[in-house]
């Protein structure tokens, strides 16, 4: 009985929104005011971005414009077995795949389930996903999306749907350019994961269950012609993606969208926990800065495992001087490449970077300072 009352309330809410009577915040006036009130870049911003929801036994009305396909095996040329994908007008629709795409969401069907995917932040703010949202904005956005789905012929109860993917992110206004932090992500170790580096991003994957993406958010927005004049010059995005339902359950400890709404104020702790356990494992306060020449000399003599400790110390002094001026190992690498191969230079820089980082030695702008800057923002989540 309780369930039927909830369904009736949900349907009433949908009808109100479709008629324009709903208490919607997603309009041009309130969009601007919410953006100004809720989003400043003096500190880092916590973002809920892409969400994918699973609806079991999906029901469609006859006006739903779904692309239903029957496909063949590319290698053998044999037809792939059809399966029940959804129910439309009281009849089961069978096929290999089915999908529907609007400018705000994407739906695909598999094994009698519908998967609805959308960017929550973009859905609210429209032009980009660099603004945080409130719990009320989440609620209104889902209600509006559900109303649009009903209008398009998809009779889904989103609040009762299962979480299949959730992307969380933090946008950090950094002191230096994105490239200045490359070495940090090069030397940070990850557990049971694969780490890859691209031109303007770093990517960590764990067998398709989750990923961590780190990239220059300003550059990404400019590539999409977004006006970035109100944003800081340097903005780093660190994004954690739960790509499967079991990973969502493991990290969040619940499985429904309605539970995500109820636990909205604790979602940021999930991002903090995952980033500190997988990537930022060193507590910034554990580093002891050693800045005097004599102390640095003693450190190399004590911690080096072979007789070449003084040569390592001299290499460190040269690199430290360059880093203090440029905040980038590129200049040092170009000097090394005049006397050795690129591969040898890369190995030398990696070893030296690890030493600079794990020892905690260096001056302002050192790897420890850069790491501490990022760690402090993440720890504030």
C-alpha atoms as one frame of an Amber mdcrd trajectory, in Angstrom:
protein
   0.000   0.000   0.000   2.855   2.341   0.947   4.582   1.640  -2.382   1.454
   2.530  -4.379   1.133   5.842  -2.502   4.760   6.694  -3.325   4.183   5.869
  -6.998   1.082   8.094  -7.082   3.059  10.963  -5.508   5.804  10.487  -8.070
   3.332  10.526 -10.959   1.677  13.656  -9.567   5.067  15.324  -9.344   5.813
  14.413 -12.964   2.452  15.782 -14.137   3.116  19.058 -12.287   6.508  19.469
 -13.925   5.158  18.660 -17.385   2.432  21.284 -16.869   5.004  23.803 -15.676
   3.748  23.834 -12.081   6.773  22.119 -10.514   9.144  24.000  -8.241  11.969
  23.975 -10.770  15.243  25.755 -10.176  16.690  24.903 -13.562  15.949  28.035
 -15.544  18.157  30.760 -16.912  17.639  33.193 -14.003  18.141  30.768 -11.147
  20.926  28.967 -13.013  23.017  32.132 -12.879  22.179  32.939  -9.270  22.902
  29.398  -8.099  26.196  29.430  -9.970  27.270  32.672  -8.316  26.106  31.683
  -4.819  27.288  28.078  -4.742  30.495  28.217  -6.752  33.641  30.145  -5.942
  37.142  29.097  -6.861  39.028  30.359  -3.832  38.837  26.755  -2.710  38.379
  23.470  -4.559  34.980  22.449  -5.894  33.401  19.024  -5.391  31.490  17.800
  -8.452  28.996  15.004  -9.143  29.191  14.517 -12.889  28.133  11.481 -14.948
  25.496   9.142 -13.505  24.230   5.940 -15.115  21.061   4.325 -13.784  19.653
   0.852 -14.331  15.894   0.340 -14.591  14.742  -3.273 -14.526  11.796  -4.416
 -16.692  11.511  -1.054 -18.476   8.090   0.045 -19.709   7.730   2.220 -22.809
   4.737   3.917 -24.343   4.084   3.669 -28.071   5.466   7.165 -28.771   8.979
   6.147 -27.621  11.337   6.544 -30.571  13.824   3.737 -29.891  16.406   2.467
 -32.379  15.979  -1.331 -32.259  18.630  -3.355 -34.077  19.472  -6.947 -34.884
  23.214  -7.402 -35.305  25.491 -10.129 -36.600  28.802 -11.444 -35.327  31.525
  -9.506 -37.161  33.881 -12.506 -37.298  31.444 -15.293 -38.185  28.674 -13.368
 -39.940  26.081 -15.270 -37.894  23.114 -13.480 -36.363  23.453 -12.717 -32.659
  20.635 -14.204 -30.600  17.846 -11.766 -29.808  16.836 -11.081 -26.232  13.955
  -9.346 -24.516  14.936  -5.686 -24.133  11.834  -3.800 -22.967   8.040  -3.796
 -22.969   6.159  -1.361 -25.219   2.405  -1.070 -25.291   2.103  -4.350 -23.390
   4.281  -6.318 -25.830   7.886  -7.479 -25.374  10.403  -5.980 -27.795  13.220
  -8.326 -28.747  16.468  -7.630 -30.550  20.224  -7.442 -30.169  20.518  -3.808
 -29.123  18.271  -0.798 -28.648  19.085   2.798 -27.811  17.822   6.364 -27.714
  19.824   9.604 -27.504  18.637  13.104 -26.733  20.717  16.240 -26.223  20.536
  15.694 -22.440  20.639  11.941 -21.860  21.402   8.584 -23.476  19.531   5.292
 -23.014  20.575   1.808 -24.055  18.787  -1.458 -23.390  20.261  -4.801 -22.393
  18.849  -8.000 -20.852  15.430  -6.500 -20.106  16.989  -3.471 -18.430  17.284
   0.168 -19.437  20.435   2.163 -18.663  20.005   5.941 -18.514  23.220   7.986
 -18.596  23.578  11.764 -18.186  25.879  14.435 -16.749  24.200  15.756 -13.619
  26.285  18.926 -13.465  25.746  19.700 -17.163  22.049  18.890 -16.843  21.731
  21.603 -14.202  24.105  24.222 -15.528  23.780  23.468 -19.216  27.041  24.702
 -20.661  29.722  22.812 -18.678  30.260  20.559 -15.668  32.618  22.728 -13.605
  30.133  23.907 -10.974  29.155  22.046  -7.833  25.490  21.378  -7.006  23.291
  21.291  -3.923  21.073  18.498  -2.640  17.964  20.422  -3.689  19.372  20.902
  -7.183  19.967  17.154  -7.412  16.360  16.444  -6.452  14.900  18.962  -8.889
  17.190  17.782 -11.701  16.101  14.150 -11.314  12.437  15.151 -11.183  12.858
  17.213 -14.347  14.745  14.425 -16.109  12.070  11.907 -15.168   9.384  14.245
 -16.532  11.289  14.539 -19.826  11.659  10.768 -20.008   7.903  10.353 -19.557
   7.273  12.925 -22.292   9.588  10.939 -24.598   7.725   7.709 -23.862   9.971
   6.179 -21.166   7.925   5.328 -18.097  10.804   4.990 -15.641  10.866   5.542
 -11.894  14.343   7.030 -11.570  14.300   7.345  -7.783  13.873   3.576  -7.492
  16.574   2.840 -10.082  19.946   1.234  -9.363  23.278   3.047  -9.577  25.348
   1.607 -12.428  27.972   4.352 -12.687  28.825   7.465 -10.640  31.582   9.972
 -11.458  32.876  12.181  -8.638  35.448  14.934  -9.098  37.330  17.724  -7.408
  38.424  20.859  -9.272  41.551  22.358  -7.693  42.745  25.926  -8.428  46.507
  25.298  -8.509  49.391  27.710  -7.989  51.211  26.572 -11.125  50.347  25.285
 -14.583  49.092  21.727 -15.030  52.380  20.568 -16.572  54.223  21.604 -13.398
  52.578  18.691 -11.573  53.440  16.029 -14.160  56.369  14.680 -12.179  54.199
  14.192  -9.094  51.837  11.881 -10.953  54.742  10.166 -12.699  56.294   9.025
  -9.427  53.197   8.352  -7.310  52.632   4.623  -7.051  49.229   3.016  -7.502
  48.105  -0.334  -6.117  46.879  -3.140  -8.382  46.191  -0.653 -11.163  47.499
   0.450 -14.547  48.834   3.976 -14.886  49.023   5.791 -18.235  50.102   9.272
 -19.247  48.870  11.318 -22.183  49.832  14.778 -23.417  47.582  16.721 -21.053
  46.241  14.066 -18.688  47.044  11.148 -16.415  44.867   8.042 -16.347  44.706
   5.217 -13.782  42.566   2.141 -14.410  41.676  -0.898 -12.351  40.372  -3.600
 -14.666  37.345  -1.639 -15.864  35.883  -1.354 -12.335  37.030   2.214 -11.660
  39.308   4.890 -13.100  41.021   8.051 -11.889  41.411  10.775 -14.519  43.574
  13.857 -13.923  43.567  16.644 -16.490  43.722  20.370 -17.216  40.101  21.501
 -16.838  40.681  24.954 -18.330  42.237  23.504 -21.467  39.388  20.977 -21.763
  36.720  23.710 -21.502  38.506  25.942 -24.012  38.586  23.043 -26.478  34.777
  23.064 -26.258  34.530  26.859 -26.703  33.445  27.458 -23.089  34.077  30.983
 -21.804  36.628  30.559 -18.992  37.027  34.236 -18.053  35.354  33.697 -14.657
  37.572  30.715 -13.818  41.097  30.705 -12.373  43.993  30.474 -14.817  44.986
  27.038 -13.517  42.310  24.485 -12.678  43.118  20.802 -12.229  40.367  18.192
 -12.287  40.857  14.887 -10.459  37.990  12.574 -11.306  37.085   9.215  -9.767
  34.702   7.067 -11.818  32.826   4.083 -10.402  32.126   2.237 -13.651  30.146
  -0.780 -12.440  27.217  -1.373 -10.111  29.240  -3.517  -7.718  31.899  -0.792
  -7.448  29.200   1.801  -6.671  27.866  -0.466  -3.928  31.362  -1.121  -2.559
  32.331   2.554  -2.391  29.003   4.157  -1.504  27.487   1.305   0.575  24.089
   1.662  -1.092  22.692   0.910  -4.540  19.721   3.188  -5.310  19.558   6.756
  -6.586  17.196   7.634  -3.746  19.903   6.591  -1.274  22.458   8.784  -3.017
  20.088  11.708  -2.496  19.576  10.853   1.182  23.337  10.545   1.751  24.234
  13.563  -0.372  26.284  15.292   2.329  28.645  12.348   2.729  29.395  11.636
  -0.954  32.450  13.900  -0.880  33.985  11.644   1.775  33.827   8.762  -0.699
  35.946  10.740  -3.161  38.401  11.703  -0.430  38.688   8.114   0.783  39.305
   6.667  -2.671  41.868   9.285  -3.758  43.861   9.034  -0.536  43.825   5.232
  -0.534  44.746   4.803  -4.213  46.947   7.778  -5.064  47.612  10.311  -2.301
  48.718   7.810   0.321  51.456   9.976   1.860  50.229  12.295   4.594  51.635
  15.737   3.829  52.449  16.385   7.491  54.792  13.354   7.512  57.352  15.141
   5.305  60.221  16.860   7.059  61.638  19.661   4.964  65.479  19.600   4.905
  66.703  22.835   3.420  70.279  23.485   4.571  73.227  22.403   2.441  74.881
  20.393   5.241  71.683  18.532   6.143  71.090  17.639   2.483  74.669  16.372
   2.188  74.215  14.231   5.310  70.929  12.857   4.000  72.500  11.570   0.760
  75.466  10.106   2.621  73.191   8.286   5.067  70.493   7.066   2.666  72.439
   6.138  -0.472  73.047   2.402  -0.923  76.323   2.639  -2.874  79.549   4.644
  -3.036  78.201   7.058  -5.650  76.273   9.065  -3.077  78.190  12.290  -3.799
  77.476  12.071  -7.543  73.789  11.699  -6.680  74.066  14.706  -4.399  75.603
  16.812  -7.163  72.837  15.750  -9.604  70.270  16.682  -7.015  71.809  20.131
  -6.489  71.721  20.846 -10.240  68.139  19.632 -10.580  67.010  21.551  -7.499
  68.415  24.780  -8.895  66.591  24.271 -12.208  63.354  23.254 -10.503  63.383
  26.311  -8.244  63.505  28.531 -11.341  61.311  26.678 -13.826  59.084  24.340
 -11.711  59.572  21.880 -14.563  62.061  19.094 -15.318  61.828  19.740 -19.073
  64.824  22.119 -19.039  66.884  19.673 -16.987  65.909  16.856 -19.334  66.995
  18.814 -22.413  70.410  19.363 -20.773  70.772  15.667 -19.942  69.839  14.632
 -23.486  72.946  16.411 -24.764  75.071  13.836 -22.940  72.891  10.680 -22.916
  69.939   9.024 -24.636  66.366  10.074 -23.967  65.683   6.757 -22.203  68.688
   7.253 -19.903  67.614  10.827 -19.176  64.072   9.695 -18.332  65.376   7.028
 -15.932  67.711   9.526 -14.280  64.937  12.076 -13.862  62.549   9.472 -12.453
  65.107   8.301  -9.880  65.932  11.859  -8.931  62.250  12.816  -8.721  61.569
   9.908  -6.394  64.481  10.994  -4.197  63.274  14.586  -4.088  59.787  13.439
  -3.169  60.428  10.646  -0.655  63.183  12.529   1.189  61.167  15.674   1.683
  64.160  17.806   0.731  63.980  20.874  -1.455  63.081  24.542  -1.527  59.845
  26.379  -2.242  58.184  24.901  -5.327  59.702  21.473  -4.719  57.847  18.229
  -5.397  56.882  18.033  -1.737  55.340  21.506  -1.924  53.402  20.595  -5.056
  52.188  17.336  -3.526  51.233  19.067  -0.275  49.199  21.639  -2.196  47.097
  18.939  -3.879  46.904  16.777  -0.761  45.578  19.700   1.301  42.727  20.310
  -1.157  41.781  16.623  -1.251  41.977  16.288   2.508  39.529  19.202   2.853
  36.741  17.254   1.142
